[in-house]
Tab-separated table of C-alpha atoms in Angstrom:
chain	number	residue	atom	x	y	z
A	92	UNK	CA	31.610	9.620	4.339
A	93	UNK	CA	30.530	5.969	4.214
A	94	UNK	CA	26.886	5.304	5.045
A	95	UNK	CA	27.111	1.532	5.160
A	96	UNK	CA	27.073	-0.336	8.529
A	97	UNK	CA	30.334	-1.620	9.952
A	98	UNK	CA	31.799	-3.231	13.073
A	99	UNK	CA	34.351	-1.401	15.254
A	100	UNK	CA	36.402	-2.696	18.219
A	101	UNK	CA	37.180	-0.281	21.034
A	102	UNK	CA	39.238	-0.925	24.146
A	103	UNK	CA	38.322	1.017	27.299
A	104	UNK	CA	39.105	0.810	31.028
A	105	UNK	CA	36.509	1.119	33.754
A	106	UNK	CA	36.335	0.453	37.463
A	107	UNK	CA	33.605	-2.053	38.295
A	108	UNK	CA	32.672	-2.937	41.854
A	109	UNK	CA	32.122	-6.658	42.175
A	110	UNK	CA	29.339	-7.915	44.465
A	111	UNK	CA	31.950	-9.091	46.947
A	112	UNK	CA	33.629	-5.679	47.023
A	113	UNK	CA	30.256	-4.011	47.561
A	114	UNK	CA	29.557	-6.423	50.420
A	115	UNK	CA	32.955	-5.719	51.990
A	116	UNK	CA	32.274	-1.978	51.910
A	117	UNK	CA	28.882	-2.584	53.500
A	118	UNK	CA	30.490	-4.616	56.301
A	119	UNK	CA	32.688	-1.652	57.256
A	120	UNK	CA	29.673	0.456	58.203
A	121	UNK	CA	28.036	-2.225	60.380
A	122	UNK	CA	28.456	-2.307	64.152
A	123	UNK	CA	29.476	-5.477	65.985
A	124	UNK	CA	25.864	-6.265	66.854
A	125	UNK	CA	24.844	-5.875	63.217
A	126	UNK	CA	27.796	-8.024	62.180
A	127	UNK	CA	26.604	-10.684	64.616
A	128	UNK	CA	23.236	-10.731	62.853
A	129	UNK	CA	24.979	-10.879	59.480
A	130	UNK	CA	27.094	-13.821	60.645
A	131	UNK	CA	23.977	-15.618	61.871
A	132	UNK	CA	22.437	-15.329	58.415
A	133	UNK	CA	25.673	-16.543	56.802
A	134	UNK	CA	25.745	-19.584	59.098
A	135	UNK	CA	22.230	-20.507	57.982
A	136	UNK	CA	22.989	-20.169	54.275
A	137	UNK	CA	26.482	-21.722	54.139
A	138	UNK	CA	26.844	-25.254	55.606
A	139	UNK	CA	30.656	-25.021	55.669
A	140	UNK	CA	30.729	-22.139	58.147
A	141	UNK	CA	30.822	-22.868	61.849
A	142	UNK	CA	31.383	-21.067	65.154
A	143	UNK	CA	34.756	-21.706	66.777
A	144	UNK	CA	36.143	-20.879	70.187
A	145	UNK	CA	37.288	-17.323	70.852
A	146	UNK	CA	40.785	-16.544	72.076
A	147	UNK	CA	39.334	-15.852	75.528
A	148	UNK	CA	37.787	-19.325	75.665
A	149	UNK	CA	40.993	-20.950	74.419
A	150	UNK	CA	43.120	-19.009	76.875
A	151	UNK	CA	45.568	-17.780	74.233
A	152	UNK	CA	46.374	-14.215	73.241
A	153	UNK	CA	47.189	-14.296	69.584
A	154	UNK	CA	43.663	-14.635	68.276
A	155	UNK	CA	44.543	-17.842	66.405
A	156	UNK	CA	44.306	-21.493	67.227
A	157	UNK	CA	42.521	-24.621	66.100
A	158	UNK	CA	40.248	-24.578	63.131
A	159	UNK	CA	37.132	-25.860	64.772
A	160	UNK	CA	37.810	-29.592	64.401
A	161	UNK	CA	40.549	-30.012	66.957
A	162	UNK	CA	43.370	-30.116	64.443
A	163	UNK	CA	46.346	-27.828	64.064
A	164	UNK	CA	46.275	-27.621	60.302
A	165	UNK	CA	44.577	-25.023	58.154
A	166	UNK	CA	40.798	-25.073	57.868
A	167	UNK	CA	40.976	-24.913	54.080
A	168	UNK	CA	42.922	-26.488	51.255
A	169	UNK	CA	45.942	-24.328	50.631
A	170	UNK	CA	44.710	-23.082	47.281
A	171	UNK	CA	41.950	-21.108	48.990
A	172	UNK	CA	44.335	-19.193	51.210
A	173	UNK	CA	42.402	-19.604	54.450
A	174	UNK	CA	44.219	-18.730	57.659
A	175	UNK	CA	42.050	-20.932	59.871
A	176	UNK	CA	39.193	-18.651	60.821
A	177	UNK	CA	38.124	-15.204	61.896
A	178	UNK	CA	37.813	-14.300	65.576
A	179	UNK	CA	38.211	-10.521	65.655
A	180	UNK	CA	40.455	-10.643	68.723
A	181	UNK	CA	43.552	-8.909	67.449
A	182	UNK	CA	44.940	-6.266	69.759
A	183	UNK	CA	47.246	-3.305	69.326
A	184	UNK	CA	49.641	-1.970	71.900
A	185	UNK	CA	50.514	1.706	71.701
A	186	UNK	CA	53.790	2.436	73.390
A	187	UNK	CA	54.396	5.732	75.219
A	188	UNK	CA	56.853	6.850	72.559
A	189	UNK	CA	54.217	6.577	69.847
A	190	UNK	CA	51.852	8.969	71.576
A	191	UNK	CA	51.536	12.692	71.271
A	192	UNK	CA	54.572	14.117	73.071
A	193	UNK	CA	52.518	17.080	74.236
A	194	UNK	CA	49.933	14.906	75.949
A	195	UNK	CA	51.973	13.546	78.850
A	196	UNK	CA	50.780	11.054	81.424
A	197	UNK	CA	48.652	13.586	83.311
A	198	UNK	CA	48.646	14.641	86.916
A	199	UNK	CA	48.666	12.116	89.763
A	200	UNK	CA	45.253	13.405	90.740
A	201	UNK	CA	43.850	12.056	87.489
A	202	UNK	CA	44.034	8.526	88.847
A	203	UNK	CA	40.999	9.145	90.974
A	204	UNK	CA	39.083	10.174	87.881
A	205	UNK	CA	40.123	6.973	86.166
A	206	UNK	CA	38.749	4.982	89.096
A	207	UNK	CA	35.439	6.820	89.029
A	208	UNK	CA	35.091	6.293	85.304
A	209	UNK	CA	35.832	2.593	85.598
A	210	UNK	CA	33.112	2.172	88.191
A	211	UNK	CA	30.559	3.923	85.995
A	212	UNK	CA	30.874	1.968	82.793
A	213	UNK	CA	34.508	2.182	81.687
A	214	UNK	CA	37.249	-0.408	81.839
A	215	UNK	CA	38.368	-1.935	85.115
A	216	UNK	CA	41.411	-3.958	86.066
A	217	UNK	CA	39.323	-7.126	85.953
A	218	UNK	CA	38.542	-6.618	82.259
A	219	UNK	CA	35.884	-5.056	80.047
A	220	UNK	CA	32.493	-4.318	81.563
A	221	UNK	CA	29.579	-6.590	80.810
A	222	UNK	CA	27.623	-3.862	79.050
A	223	UNK	CA	25.090	-6.286	77.625
A	224	UNK	CA	23.765	-6.901	81.129
A	225	UNK	CA	23.807	-3.336	82.343
A	226	UNK	CA	20.036	-2.990	82.024
A	227	UNK	CA	18.689	-4.064	85.390
A	228	UNK	CA	15.596	-6.109	86.079
A	229	UNK	CA	13.642	-3.354	87.850
A	230	UNK	CA	9.963	-3.117	86.887
A	231	UNK	CA	8.765	-0.477	84.467
A	232	UNK	CA	6.391	2.248	85.598
A	233	UNK	CA	3.450	0.461	83.987
A	234	UNK	CA	4.304	-2.793	85.752
A	235	UNK	CA	4.755	-1.029	89.075
A	236	UNK	CA	1.366	0.676	88.804
A	237	UNK	CA	-0.373	-2.498	87.649
A	238	UNK	CA	0.868	-4.340	90.739
A	239	UNK	CA	-0.855	-1.755	92.960
A	240	UNK	CA	-4.225	-1.690	91.237
A	241	UNK	CA	-5.529	-4.944	92.688
A	242	UNK	CA	-5.296	-3.733	96.270
A	243	UNK	CA	-6.492	-0.179	95.552
A	244	UNK	CA	-9.485	-0.827	93.256
A	245	UNK	CA	-12.958	-1.275	94.736
A	246	UNK	CA	-13.990	-3.946	92.226
A	247	UNK	CA	-12.764	-5.752	89.126
A	248	UNK	CA	-14.530	-3.313	86.801
A	249	UNK	CA	-12.653	-0.347	88.242
A	250	UNK	CA	-9.395	-2.320	88.139
A	251	UNK	CA	-9.985	-3.117	84.453
A	252	UNK	CA	-10.592	0.540	83.543
A	253	UNK	CA	-7.551	1.664	85.564
A	254	UNK	CA	-5.378	-0.926	83.825
A	255	UNK	CA	-6.509	0.479	80.476
A	256	UNK	CA	-5.623	4.012	81.585
A	257	UNK	CA	-2.134	2.928	82.637
A	258	UNK	CA	-1.406	2.283	78.991
A	259	UNK	CA	-1.901	6.011	78.341
A	260	UNK	CA	0.701	7.112	80.915
A	261	UNK	CA	4.060	8.183	79.491
A	262	UNK	CA	7.504	7.511	80.924
A	263	UNK	CA	7.439	10.740	82.941
A	264	UNK	CA	4.247	9.611	84.701
A	265	UNK	CA	1.756	11.894	82.941
A	266	UNK	CA	-1.608	10.776	81.566
A	267	UNK	CA	-1.647	11.609	77.854
A	268	UNK	CA	-4.922	10.035	76.766
A	269	UNK	CA	-8.400	11.447	76.149
A	270	UNK	CA	-10.891	10.523	78.883
A	271	UNK	CA	-13.950	10.988	76.663
A	272	UNK	CA	-12.442	8.930	73.824
A	273	UNK	CA	-11.524	6.143	76.246
A	274	UNK	CA	-15.013	6.209	77.767
A	275	UNK	CA	-16.496	5.809	74.300
A	276	UNK	CA	-14.048	3.020	73.490
A	277	UNK	CA	-14.916	1.099	76.660
A	278	UNK	CA	-18.624	1.863	76.419
A	279	UNK	CA	-18.867	3.435	79.894
A	280	UNK	CA	-19.663	6.840	81.332
A	281	UNK	CA	-16.882	9.475	81.368
A	282	UNK	CA	-17.379	9.847	85.119
A	283	UNK	CA	-16.353	6.220	85.597
A	284	UNK	CA	-13.164	6.785	83.640
A	285	UNK	CA	-12.509	9.908	85.715
A	286	UNK	CA	-12.836	7.871	88.935
A	287	UNK	CA	-10.376	5.308	87.569
A	288	UNK	CA	-7.878	8.089	86.845
A	289	UNK	CA	-8.337	9.435	90.373
A	290	UNK	CA	-7.580	5.930	91.620
A	291	UNK	CA	-4.302	5.912	89.655
A	292	UNK	CA	-3.422	9.305	91.116
A	293	UNK	CA	-3.513	7.755	94.600
A	294	UNK	CA	-0.840	5.193	93.684
A	295	UNK	CA	2.881	5.424	94.217
A	296	UNK	CA	4.844	7.406	93.076
A	297	UNK	CA	2.912	10.457	94.154
A	298	UNK	CA	2.011	12.668	91.221
A	299	UNK	CA	1.640	9.872	88.681
A	300	UNK	CA	-1.417	10.089	86.447
A	301	UNK	CA	-1.432	13.889	86.390
A	302	UNK	CA	-2.428	15.638	83.175
A	303	UNK	CA	-0.394	18.807	83.726
A	304	UNK	CA	2.627	19.889	85.721
A	305	UNK	CA	0.420	21.917	88.051
A	306	UNK	CA	-1.745	18.888	88.770
A	307	UNK	CA	1.348	16.735	89.376
A	308	UNK	CA	2.763	19.205	91.912
A	309	UNK	CA	-0.660	19.668	93.529
A	310	UNK	CA	-0.940	15.908	94.101
A	311	UNK	CA	2.434	15.905	95.822
A	312	UNK	CA	1.506	18.937	97.917
A	313	UNK	CA	-1.682	17.189	99.077
A	314	UNK	CA	0.325	14.092	99.960
A	315	UNK	CA	2.647	16.266	102.057
A	316	UNK	CA	-0.357	18.058	103.635
A	317	UNK	CA	0.898	21.394	102.301
A	318	UNK	CA	-1.844	22.168	99.783
A	319	UNK	CA	-3.352	25.230	101.418
A	320	UNK	CA	-4.840	28.194	99.479
A	321	UNK	CA	-1.459	29.953	99.357
A	322	UNK	CA	0.330	26.922	97.903
A	323	UNK	CA	-2.544	26.421	95.469
A	324	UNK	CA	-2.115	29.942	94.092
A	325	UNK	CA	1.647	29.387	93.778
A	326	UNK	CA	1.182	26.119	91.876
A	327	UNK	CA	-1.463	27.678	89.630
A	328	UNK	CA	1.018	30.362	88.562
A	329	UNK	CA	4.125	28.360	87.696
A	330	UNK	CA	4.750	30.649	84.712
A	331	UNK	CA	5.360	33.514	87.120
A	332	UNK	CA	7.680	31.311	89.184
A	333	UNK	CA	9.720	30.527	86.044
A	334	UNK	CA	9.848	34.246	85.197
A	335	UNK	CA	11.097	35.101	88.679
A	336	UNK	CA	8.255	37.539	89.458
A	337	UNK	CA	8.408	36.880	93.193
A	338	UNK	CA	7.053	40.226	94.337
A	339	UNK	CA	3.882	39.663	92.350
A	340	UNK	CA	3.560	36.109	93.616
A	341	UNK	CA	3.916	37.206	97.237
A	342	UNK	CA	1.063	39.641	96.773
A	343	UNK	CA	-1.096	36.993	95.145
A	344	UNK	CA	-0.345	34.432	97.856
A	345	UNK	CA	-0.650	37.043	100.628
A	346	UNK	CA	2.437	35.831	102.493
A	347	UNK	CA	5.590	37.484	103.838
A	348	UNK	CA	9.164	36.849	102.684
A	349	UNK	CA	9.798	34.036	105.163
A	350	UNK	CA	6.652	32.092	104.290
A	351	UNK	CA	7.190	32.627	100.583
A	352	UNK	CA	10.762	31.316	100.779
A	353	UNK	CA	9.471	28.267	102.637
A	354	UNK	CA	6.832	27.667	99.963
A	355	UNK	CA	9.421	27.888	97.200
A	356	UNK	CA	11.670	25.423	99.013
A	357	UNK	CA	8.733	23.036	99.360
A	358	UNK	CA	7.864	23.432	95.685
A	359	UNK	CA	11.449	22.680	94.606
A	360	UNK	CA	11.423	19.466	96.639
A	361	UNK	CA	8.639	17.979	94.490
A	362	UNK	CA	9.383	15.727	91.533
A	363	UNK	CA	8.060	17.166	88.239
A	364	UNK	CA	8.546	13.793	86.493
A	365	UNK	CA	7.723	11.071	89.042
A	366	UNK	CA	7.743	8.312	86.447
A	367	UNK	CA	11.349	8.853	85.386
A	368	UNK	CA	12.696	6.999	88.419
A	369	UNK	CA	11.472	3.769	86.819
A	370	UNK	CA	12.841	1.961	83.813
A	371	UNK	CA	11.381	2.471	80.364
A	372	UNK	CA	9.353	-0.066	78.512
A	373	UNK	CA	12.408	-1.214	76.589
A	374	UNK	CA	15.850	-0.905	78.076
A	375	UNK	CA	18.876	-1.072	75.845
A	376	UNK	CA	22.575	-0.555	76.284
A	377	UNK	CA	25.367	0.392	73.951
A	378	UNK	CA	27.800	-2.452	73.357
A	379	UNK	CA	31.246	-1.050	72.460
A	380	UNK	CA	33.063	-2.349	69.410
A	381	UNK	CA	36.537	-1.303	70.586
A	382	UNK	CA	37.984	-1.657	74.091
A	383	UNK	CA	40.838	0.560	75.292
A	384	UNK	CA	42.748	0.192	78.539
A	385	UNK	CA	46.051	1.557	79.902
A	386	UNK	CA	48.805	-1.036	79.724
A	387	UNK	CA	50.603	0.064	82.900
A	388	UNK	CA	53.533	1.683	81.072
A	389	UNK	CA	51.873	4.941	79.986
A	390	UNK	CA	50.721	3.207	76.821
A	391	UNK	CA	47.438	1.741	75.635
A	392	UNK	CA	46.053	-1.648	74.665
A	393	UNK	CA	43.376	-1.522	71.969
A	394	UNK	CA	41.333	-4.564	71.008
A	395	UNK	CA	38.055	-5.565	69.445
A	396	UNK	CA	35.265	-6.524	71.821
A	397	UNK	CA	35.115	-10.248	71.157
A	398	UNK	CA	32.168	-10.672	73.546
A	399	UNK	CA	29.796	-9.398	70.849
A	400	UNK	CA	31.522	-11.027	67.883
A	401	UNK	CA	31.618	-14.805	67.299
A	402	UNK	CA	34.605	-16.498	65.700
A	403	UNK	CA	33.992	-17.922	62.250
A	404	UNK	CA	35.771	-21.059	61.009
A	405	UNK	CA	35.312	-23.548	58.198
A	406	UNK	CA	34.284	-27.046	59.230
A	407	UNK	CA	37.013	-29.040	57.514
A	408	UNK	CA	35.642	-32.449	58.420
A	409	UNK	CA	32.244	-31.620	56.931
A	410	UNK	CA	33.926	-30.169	53.833
A	411	UNK	CA	35.911	-33.377	53.268
A	412	UNK	CA	32.778	-35.444	53.861
A	413	UNK	CA	30.804	-33.466	51.288
A	414	UNK	CA	33.707	-33.491	48.851
A	415	UNK	CA	33.875	-37.280	48.999
A	416	UNK	CA	30.191	-37.550	48.158
A	417	UNK	CA	30.203	-34.994	45.321
A	418	UNK	CA	30.170	-37.200	42.217
A	419	UNK	CA	28.847	-34.869	39.535
A	420	UNK	CA	30.219	-31.539	38.331
A	421	UNK	CA	27.200	-29.612	39.563
A	422	UNK	CA	27.713	-30.781	43.132
A	423	UNK	CA	31.430	-30.103	42.994
A	424	UNK	CA	30.814	-26.626	41.603
A	425	UNK	CA	28.307	-25.835	44.371
A	426	UNK	CA	30.712	-27.078	47.057
A	427	UNK	CA	33.595	-25.019	45.680
A	428	UNK	CA	31.337	-21.985	45.529
A	429	UNK	CA	30.324	-22.405	49.174
A	430	UNK	CA	33.968	-22.838	50.158
A	431	UNK	CA	34.984	-19.691	48.271
A	432	UNK	CA	32.202	-17.674	49.870
A	433	UNK	CA	33.133	-18.907	53.344
A	434	UNK	CA	36.791	-18.135	52.744
A	435	UNK	CA	35.962	-14.666	51.420
A	436	UNK	CA	33.692	-13.854	54.378
A	437	UNK	CA	36.344	-14.883	56.892
A	438	UNK	CA	38.988	-12.751	55.170
A	439	UNK	CA	36.592	-9.805	54.759
A	440	UNK	CA	35.682	-9.821	58.444
A	441	UNK	CA	39.329	-10.119	59.409
A	442	UNK	CA	40.217	-7.150	57.198
A	443	UNK	CA	37.319	-5.182	58.713
A	444	UNK	CA	38.653	-5.723	62.225
A	445	UNK	CA	42.177	-4.726	61.200
A	446	UNK	CA	40.828	-1.526	59.660
A	447	UNK	CA	38.845	-0.688	62.790
A	448	UNK	CA	41.870	-1.306	65.019
A	449	UNK	CA	44.121	0.787	62.791
A	450	UNK	CA	41.620	3.657	62.822
A	451	UNK	CA	41.076	3.446	66.586
A	452	UNK	CA	44.828	3.423	67.199
A	453	UNK	CA	45.268	6.625	65.210
A	454	UNK	CA	42.388	8.250	67.103
A	455	UNK	CA	44.041	7.368	70.410
A	456	UNK	CA	47.318	8.844	69.220
A	457	UNK	CA	45.690	12.076	68.069
A	458	UNK	CA	43.397	12.435	71.089
A	459	UNK	CA	45.836	11.255	73.746
A	460	UNK	CA	45.063	14.342	75.805
A	461	UNK	CA	41.392	13.363	76.045
A	462	UNK	CA	42.153	9.899	77.386
A	463	UNK	CA	44.606	11.360	79.927
A	464	UNK	CA	42.957	14.595	81.016
A	465	UNK	CA	39.436	14.691	79.632
A	466	UNK	CA	37.436	16.641	77.084
A	467	UNK	CA	39.211	19.905	77.814
A	468	UNK	CA	42.332	18.443	76.170
A	469	UNK	CA	40.662	17.345	72.934
A	470	UNK	CA	42.177	18.559	69.691
A	471	UNK	CA	40.495	19.250	66.354
A	472	UNK	CA	40.539	16.185	64.142
A	473	UNK	CA	39.121	15.419	60.699
A	474	UNK	CA	38.460	12.214	58.821
A	475	UNK	CA	40.952	13.220	56.143
A	476	UNK	CA	43.803	13.533	58.650
A	477	UNK	CA	43.240	9.987	59.894
A	478	UNK	CA	42.730	8.665	56.369
A	479	UNK	CA	46.069	10.087	55.208
A	480	UNK	CA	47.975	8.470	58.077
A	481	UNK	CA	46.457	4.994	57.746
A	482	UNK	CA	46.627	5.292	53.909
A	483	UNK	CA	42.934	4.763	53.243
A	484	UNK	CA	40.236	6.797	51.587
A	485	UNK	CA	38.310	9.321	53.644
A	486	UNK	CA	35.043	7.523	52.870
A	487	UNK	CA	36.499	4.316	54.320
A	488	UNK	CA	37.302	6.048	57.603
A	489	UNK	CA	33.805	7.507	57.632
A	490	UNK	CA	32.288	4.031	57.282
A	491	UNK	CA	34.598	2.565	59.903
A	492	UNK	CA	33.658	5.202	62.486
A	493	UNK	CA	29.899	5.043	61.814
A	494	UNK	CA	27.832	3.195	64.442
A	495	UNK	CA	30.989	2.124	66.264
A	496	UNK	CA	31.575	2.748	69.966
A	497	UNK	CA	34.758	2.891	71.976
A	498	UNK	CA	34.946	1.966	75.658
A	499	UNK	CA	37.731	3.507	77.729
A	500	UNK	CA	38.212	4.312	81.436
A	501	UNK	CA	36.410	7.618	80.878
A	502	UNK	CA	33.266	5.982	79.522
A	503	UNK	CA	31.794	4.805	76.230
A	504	UNK	CA	31.913	7.137	73.223
A	505	UNK	CA	31.014	6.915	69.564
A	506	UNK	CA	34.095	7.016	67.347
A	507	UNK	CA	32.582	10.012	65.526
A	508	UNK	CA	32.754	11.918	68.832
A	509	UNK	CA	36.520	12.307	68.492
A	510	UNK	CA	36.207	14.172	65.194
A	511	UNK	CA	35.380	17.837	65.627
A	512	UNK	CA	36.159	21.168	64.060
A	513	UNK	CA	38.747	23.458	65.567
A	514	UNK	CA	39.012	27.085	66.553
A	515	UNK	CA	42.037	29.326	66.609
A	516	UNK	CA	44.201	29.231	69.723
A	517	UNK	CA	47.199	31.185	70.944
A	518	UNK	CA	49.555	28.207	70.561
A	519	UNK	CA	48.733	27.975	66.869
A	520	UNK	CA	47.523	24.364	67.093
A	521	UNK	CA	43.860	25.163	67.594
A	522	UNK	CA	41.390	23.665	70.021
A	523	UNK	CA	38.555	21.201	69.556
A	524	UNK	CA	35.006	22.540	69.586
A	525	UNK	CA	34.215	19.954	72.269
A	526	UNK	CA	36.951	21.400	74.467
A	527	UNK	CA	35.524	24.888	73.928
A	528	UNK	CA	32.051	23.681	74.893
A	529	UNK	CA	33.426	22.094	78.051
A	530	UNK	CA	35.172	25.355	78.969
A	531	UNK	CA	31.989	27.387	78.360
A	532	UNK	CA	30.057	25.020	80.610
A	533	UNK	CA	32.678	25.343	83.345
A	534	UNK	CA	32.580	29.146	83.166
A	535	UNK	CA	28.770	29.225	83.328
A	536	UNK	CA	28.654	26.740	86.194
A	537	UNK	CA	31.084	28.829	88.208
A	538	UNK	CA	29.531	32.237	87.574
A	539	UNK	CA	28.175	34.356	90.393
A	540	UNK	CA	24.390	34.619	90.614
A	541	UNK	CA	24.757	38.398	91.010
A	542	UNK	CA	27.055	38.707	88.010
A	543	UNK	CA	25.907	36.354	85.273
A	544	UNK	CA	28.270	36.188	82.310
A	545	UNK	CA	27.014	37.574	79.024
A	546	UNK	CA	28.107	36.092	75.701
A	547	UNK	CA	30.514	38.984	75.184
A	548	UNK	CA	32.011	38.410	78.631
A	549	UNK	CA	32.467	34.740	77.762
A	550	UNK	CA	34.237	35.808	74.575
A	551	UNK	CA	36.616	38.016	76.591
A	552	UNK	CA	37.353	35.274	79.128
A	553	UNK	CA	38.005	32.692	76.425
A	554	UNK	CA	40.213	35.116	74.522
A	555	UNK	CA	42.236	35.671	77.697
A	556	UNK	CA	42.778	31.884	77.784
A	557	UNK	CA	44.007	31.872	74.180
A	558	UNK	CA	40.817	31.072	72.257
A	559	UNK	CA	39.872	33.491	69.516
A	560	UNK	CA	36.089	33.204	69.114
A	561	UNK	CA	33.353	35.430	67.788
A	562	UNK	CA	30.356	36.202	69.989
A	563	UNK	CA	27.957	34.369	67.668
A	564	UNK	CA	30.194	31.275	67.854
A	565	UNK	CA	30.099	31.338	71.649
A	566	UNK	CA	26.314	31.707	71.537
A	567	UNK	CA	26.068	28.750	69.136
A	568	UNK	CA	28.220	26.538	71.372
A	569	UNK	CA	26.315	27.647	74.492
A	570	UNK	CA	22.976	26.758	72.947
A	571	UNK	CA	24.350	23.453	71.634
A	572	UNK	CA	25.141	22.262	75.175
A	573	UNK	CA	21.785	23.371	76.541
A	574	UNK	CA	22.838	26.480	78.487
A	575	UNK	CA	20.342	29.331	78.443
A	576	UNK	CA	21.034	32.989	77.816
A	577	UNK	CA	22.336	35.258	80.552
A	578	UNK	CA	18.794	36.488	81.278
A	579	UNK	CA	17.497	32.928	81.610
A	580	UNK	CA	20.375	31.891	83.848
A	581	UNK	CA	19.908	34.996	86.013
A	582	UNK	CA	16.259	34.103	86.640
A	583	UNK	CA	17.133	30.466	87.386
A	584	UNK	CA	19.868	31.402	89.853
A	585	UNK	CA	17.610	33.963	91.479
A	586	UNK	CA	14.974	31.276	91.990
A	587	UNK	CA	17.529	28.790	93.350
A	588	UNK	CA	18.961	31.284	95.844
A	589	UNK	CA	15.681	32.771	97.000
């Protein structure tokens, strides 16, 4: 064995992700609003990029057109392969024959449901909803209370303290601060802070500024002139009301059945969260990335929401102007680099939109029943199934469906919503867990107050409909959709029907 040093040559293969490939993968996971921010940063860093007209502004339908300078030619020299710009306005039409043959067009009665959905945030015949402007201009709770302080306060000092306390009121209308800590912060007596809180409790809506649920309901009872000793005892024992111990409450309140029923009805008419009728401090709306609408022939039109995505083009005139002034190699190299980056970004964004459209189209095909008949017709679907059809990796589909929203006549949904596990069904195809949850909710909503369905009874009913579920699975689904146990529902129904 030789111990002297030597040089060896070895040839190996390895997969290396270039910075551009890493950036393209990152773009897949961004939503349209995040892409808009990314494009804004690119416009600041690359002088060759510019914003062009969208297909809607140009009045055409093919998503292509001029290149930003009024010409008909390409935006780039041919060696860079530019197609004239990125606008993200491509659309796909899914014909009836391409859909799930088992889905069908639905019953005629479904048309009314389509109309209701369109009026509540889905698509309408006039076009996509303006979701960016859905947040109204109504005042927040804090603003509404602040407007009332001036007329209610006895002096400016009291108004100042009350305004400080308003900042400690949550969205539900409850005071969450510490009176003694605030008194120390403001350098005043706790009694003065207490009087300011009492002032807030006289403002509209009634019950605002309360520190507990009992205090909130008591304020509303006083406003309605119903806060007598009997009502006071009832409000002080809300835990017994929740437990349904009405016989004990009647003895404590010293009233008969008729008066007690009247007191319960009065109590149920009060608002436990008076502040929730007002807007929050920061209103936001979900802007869909994909828009879906029926095409009138039992098919679907799927397109990218161009309202939230600007169209990128390369400014050819400015490129030619800079090219004519680039005398040295360094300047020419920088200009070519900027042109290559602009061309790559346009092609990367265009490929991103094509991938999103392809994925959304496959989702519509697989979940045709949902778009026709609702959640009860959803089928189990996995990322791998979609990835195999569109010939992409499962991780790519996962990135494409992350933080992306789809707007259809039934509402706005995250793309991830359409992927769910399945359970065994009599037809052998299985059923989506979302469909099972919807069926459990329907059964619980329709149950008789005198015969509340247990988890085992729900299992038997679902099995009779062709769904083979274990009791623990039904309990898990029931809890996931916020439905209490049979004992909890029995107490709630007993209270509602008293």
